[in-house]
PDB file of C-alpha atoms in Angstrom:
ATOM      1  CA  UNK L   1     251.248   2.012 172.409  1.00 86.00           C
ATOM      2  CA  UNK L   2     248.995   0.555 175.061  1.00 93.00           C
ATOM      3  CA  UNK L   3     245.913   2.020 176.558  1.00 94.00           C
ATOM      4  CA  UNK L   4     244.621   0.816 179.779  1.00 96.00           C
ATOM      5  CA  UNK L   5     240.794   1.787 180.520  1.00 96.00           C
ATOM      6  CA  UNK L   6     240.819   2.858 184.339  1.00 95.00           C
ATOM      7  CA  UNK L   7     236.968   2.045 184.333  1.00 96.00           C
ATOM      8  CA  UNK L   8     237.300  -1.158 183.486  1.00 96.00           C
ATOM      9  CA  UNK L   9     240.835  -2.102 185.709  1.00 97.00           C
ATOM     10  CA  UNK L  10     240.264  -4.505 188.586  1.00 97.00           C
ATOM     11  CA  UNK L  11     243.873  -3.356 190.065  1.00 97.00           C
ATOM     12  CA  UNK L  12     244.467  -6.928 189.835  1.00 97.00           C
ATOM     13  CA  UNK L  13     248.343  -6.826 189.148  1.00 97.00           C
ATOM     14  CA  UNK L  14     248.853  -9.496 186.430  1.00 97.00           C
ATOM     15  CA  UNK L  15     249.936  -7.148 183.946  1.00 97.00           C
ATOM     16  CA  UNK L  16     252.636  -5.512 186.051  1.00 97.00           C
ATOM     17  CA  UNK L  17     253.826  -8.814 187.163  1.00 97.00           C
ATOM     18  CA  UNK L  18     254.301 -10.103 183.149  1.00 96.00           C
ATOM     19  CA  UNK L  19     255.296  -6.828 181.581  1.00 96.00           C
ATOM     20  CA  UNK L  20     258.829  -7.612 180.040  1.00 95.00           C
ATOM     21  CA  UNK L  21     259.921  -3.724 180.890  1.00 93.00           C
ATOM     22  CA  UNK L  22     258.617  -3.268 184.063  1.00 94.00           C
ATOM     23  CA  UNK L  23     256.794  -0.370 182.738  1.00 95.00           C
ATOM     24  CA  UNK L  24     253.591  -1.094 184.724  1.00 96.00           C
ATOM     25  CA  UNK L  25     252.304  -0.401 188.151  1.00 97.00           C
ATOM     26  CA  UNK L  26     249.164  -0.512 190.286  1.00 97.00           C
ATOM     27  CA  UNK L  27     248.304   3.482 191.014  1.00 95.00           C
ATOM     28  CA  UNK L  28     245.491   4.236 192.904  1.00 93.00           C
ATOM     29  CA  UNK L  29     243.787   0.460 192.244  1.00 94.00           C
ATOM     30  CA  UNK L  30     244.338   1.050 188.759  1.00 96.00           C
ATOM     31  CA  UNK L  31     247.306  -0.402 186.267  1.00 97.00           C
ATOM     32  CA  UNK L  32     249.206   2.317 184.926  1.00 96.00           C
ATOM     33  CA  UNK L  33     252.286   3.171 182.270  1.00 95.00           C
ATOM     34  CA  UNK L  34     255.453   4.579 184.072  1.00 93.00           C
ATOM     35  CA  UNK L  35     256.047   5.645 180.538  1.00 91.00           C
ATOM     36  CA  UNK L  36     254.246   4.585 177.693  1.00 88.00           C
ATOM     37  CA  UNK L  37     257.424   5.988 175.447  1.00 89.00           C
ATOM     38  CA  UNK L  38     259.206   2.872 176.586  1.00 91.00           C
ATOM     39  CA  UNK L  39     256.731   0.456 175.669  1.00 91.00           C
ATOM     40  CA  UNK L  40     258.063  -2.417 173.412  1.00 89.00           C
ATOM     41  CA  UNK L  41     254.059  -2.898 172.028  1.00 89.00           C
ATOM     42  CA  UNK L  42     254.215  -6.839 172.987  1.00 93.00           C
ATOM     43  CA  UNK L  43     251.223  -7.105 174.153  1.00 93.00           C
ATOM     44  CA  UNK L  44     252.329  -9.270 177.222  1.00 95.00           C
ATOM     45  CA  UNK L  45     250.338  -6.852 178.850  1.00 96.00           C
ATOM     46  CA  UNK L  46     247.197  -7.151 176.738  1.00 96.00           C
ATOM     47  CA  UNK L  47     247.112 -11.240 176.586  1.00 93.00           C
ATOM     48  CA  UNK L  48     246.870 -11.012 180.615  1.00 95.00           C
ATOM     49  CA  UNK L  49     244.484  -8.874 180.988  1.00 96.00           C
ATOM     50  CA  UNK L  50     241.512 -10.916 182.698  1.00 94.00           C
ATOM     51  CA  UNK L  51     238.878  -7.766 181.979  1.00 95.00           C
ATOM     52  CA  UNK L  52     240.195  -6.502 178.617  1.00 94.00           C
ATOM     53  CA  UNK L  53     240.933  -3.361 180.179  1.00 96.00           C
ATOM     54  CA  UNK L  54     244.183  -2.761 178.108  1.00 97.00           C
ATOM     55  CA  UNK L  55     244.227  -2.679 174.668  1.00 95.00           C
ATOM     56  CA  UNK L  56     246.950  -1.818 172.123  1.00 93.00           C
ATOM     57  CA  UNK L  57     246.747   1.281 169.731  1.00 91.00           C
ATOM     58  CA  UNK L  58     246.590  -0.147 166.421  1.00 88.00           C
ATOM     59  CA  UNK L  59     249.053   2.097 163.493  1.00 80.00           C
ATOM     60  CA  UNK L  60     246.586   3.901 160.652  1.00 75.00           C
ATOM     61  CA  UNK L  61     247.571   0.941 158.002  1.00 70.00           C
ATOM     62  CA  UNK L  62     246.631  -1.802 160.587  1.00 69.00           C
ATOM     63  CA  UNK L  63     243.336  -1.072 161.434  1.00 65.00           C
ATOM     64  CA  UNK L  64     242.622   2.919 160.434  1.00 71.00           C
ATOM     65  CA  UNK L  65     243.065   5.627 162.785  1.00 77.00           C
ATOM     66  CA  UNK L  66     241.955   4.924 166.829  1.00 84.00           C
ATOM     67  CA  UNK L  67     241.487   0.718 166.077  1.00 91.00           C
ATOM     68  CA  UNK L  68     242.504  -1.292 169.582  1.00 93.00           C
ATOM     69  CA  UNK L  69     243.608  -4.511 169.081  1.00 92.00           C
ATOM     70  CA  UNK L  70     242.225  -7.101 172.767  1.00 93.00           C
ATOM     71  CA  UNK L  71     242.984 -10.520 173.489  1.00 93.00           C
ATOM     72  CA  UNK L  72     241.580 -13.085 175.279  1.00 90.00           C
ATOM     73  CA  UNK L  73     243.674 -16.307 176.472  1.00 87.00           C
ATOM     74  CA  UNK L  74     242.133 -19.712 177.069  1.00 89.00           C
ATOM     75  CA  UNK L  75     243.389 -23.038 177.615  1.00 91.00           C
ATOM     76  CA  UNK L  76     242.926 -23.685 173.905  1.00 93.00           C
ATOM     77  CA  UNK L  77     243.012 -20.802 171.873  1.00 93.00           C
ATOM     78  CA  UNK L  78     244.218 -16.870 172.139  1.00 90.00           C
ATOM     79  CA  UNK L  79     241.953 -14.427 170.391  1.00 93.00           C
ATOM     80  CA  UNK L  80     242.948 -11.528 169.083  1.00 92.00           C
ATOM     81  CA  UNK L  81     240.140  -9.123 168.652  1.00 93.00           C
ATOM     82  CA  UNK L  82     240.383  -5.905 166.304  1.00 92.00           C
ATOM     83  CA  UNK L  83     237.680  -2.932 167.290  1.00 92.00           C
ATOM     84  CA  UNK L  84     237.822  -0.239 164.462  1.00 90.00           C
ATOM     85  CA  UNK L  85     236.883   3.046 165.206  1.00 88.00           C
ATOM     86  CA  UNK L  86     233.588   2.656 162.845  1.00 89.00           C
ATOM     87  CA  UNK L  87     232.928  -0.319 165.390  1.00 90.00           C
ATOM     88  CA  UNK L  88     233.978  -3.158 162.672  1.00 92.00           C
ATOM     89  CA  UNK L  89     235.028  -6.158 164.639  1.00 93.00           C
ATOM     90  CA  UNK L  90     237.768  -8.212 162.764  1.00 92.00           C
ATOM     91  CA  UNK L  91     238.490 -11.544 164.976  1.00 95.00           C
ATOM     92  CA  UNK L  92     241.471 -13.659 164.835  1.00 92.00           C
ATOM     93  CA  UNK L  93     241.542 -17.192 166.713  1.00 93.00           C
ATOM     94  CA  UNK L  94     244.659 -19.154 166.639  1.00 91.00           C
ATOM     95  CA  UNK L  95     244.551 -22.593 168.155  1.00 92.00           C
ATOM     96  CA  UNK L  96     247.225 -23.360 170.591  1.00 89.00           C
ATOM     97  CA  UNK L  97     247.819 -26.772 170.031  1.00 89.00           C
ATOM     98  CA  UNK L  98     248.731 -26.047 166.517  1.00 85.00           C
ATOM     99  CA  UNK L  99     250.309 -21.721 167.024  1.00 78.00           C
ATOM    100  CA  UNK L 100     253.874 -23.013 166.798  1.00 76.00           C
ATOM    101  CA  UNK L 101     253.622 -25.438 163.856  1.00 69.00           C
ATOM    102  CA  UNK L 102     254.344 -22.759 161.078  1.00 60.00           C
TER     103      UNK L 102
END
């Protein structure tokens, strides 16, 4: 499941334009879920996100109870960035040039 953080949303749109389900929309400047029971959990949604105002609800053996799992894309790398609710960070960079080598 995704949450999006309406204080932190520029409205921009990039999210509802790469969302795979067309679950997404821009409400009152702000992305929101049509229905976040349809969400696939791709995190097409998350990777786009310019301000790292959605994040995905990590599952209890993941990353404990409440963990969010961000991203942030570059030209060279995609980082995947794990905040548990005890505020451990767990970071995960995976280098583009070599992401579909394995």
């Amino acid at each position: 499941m995704i949450v999006i953080d309406k204080k932190i949303c520029v409205g921009c749109g990039r999210c509802v334009d790469i969302c795979p389900g067309n679950l997404l929309e821009i409400k009152n400047t702000c992305a929101a879920c049509r229905d976040i029971r349809d969400c696939w959990g791709c995190c097409a949604c998350v990777k786009i996100c310019p301000v790292n105002a959605i994040a995905y609800m990590l599952s209890a053996d993941l990353g404990g109870v409440g963990a969010k799992l961000f991203a942030e894309d570059s030209a060279t790398k995609l980082t995947w960035k794990i905040l548990k609710p005890d505020g451990e960070k767990i970071i995960l960079e995976v280098d583009k040039s070599q992401a579909n080598k394995f």
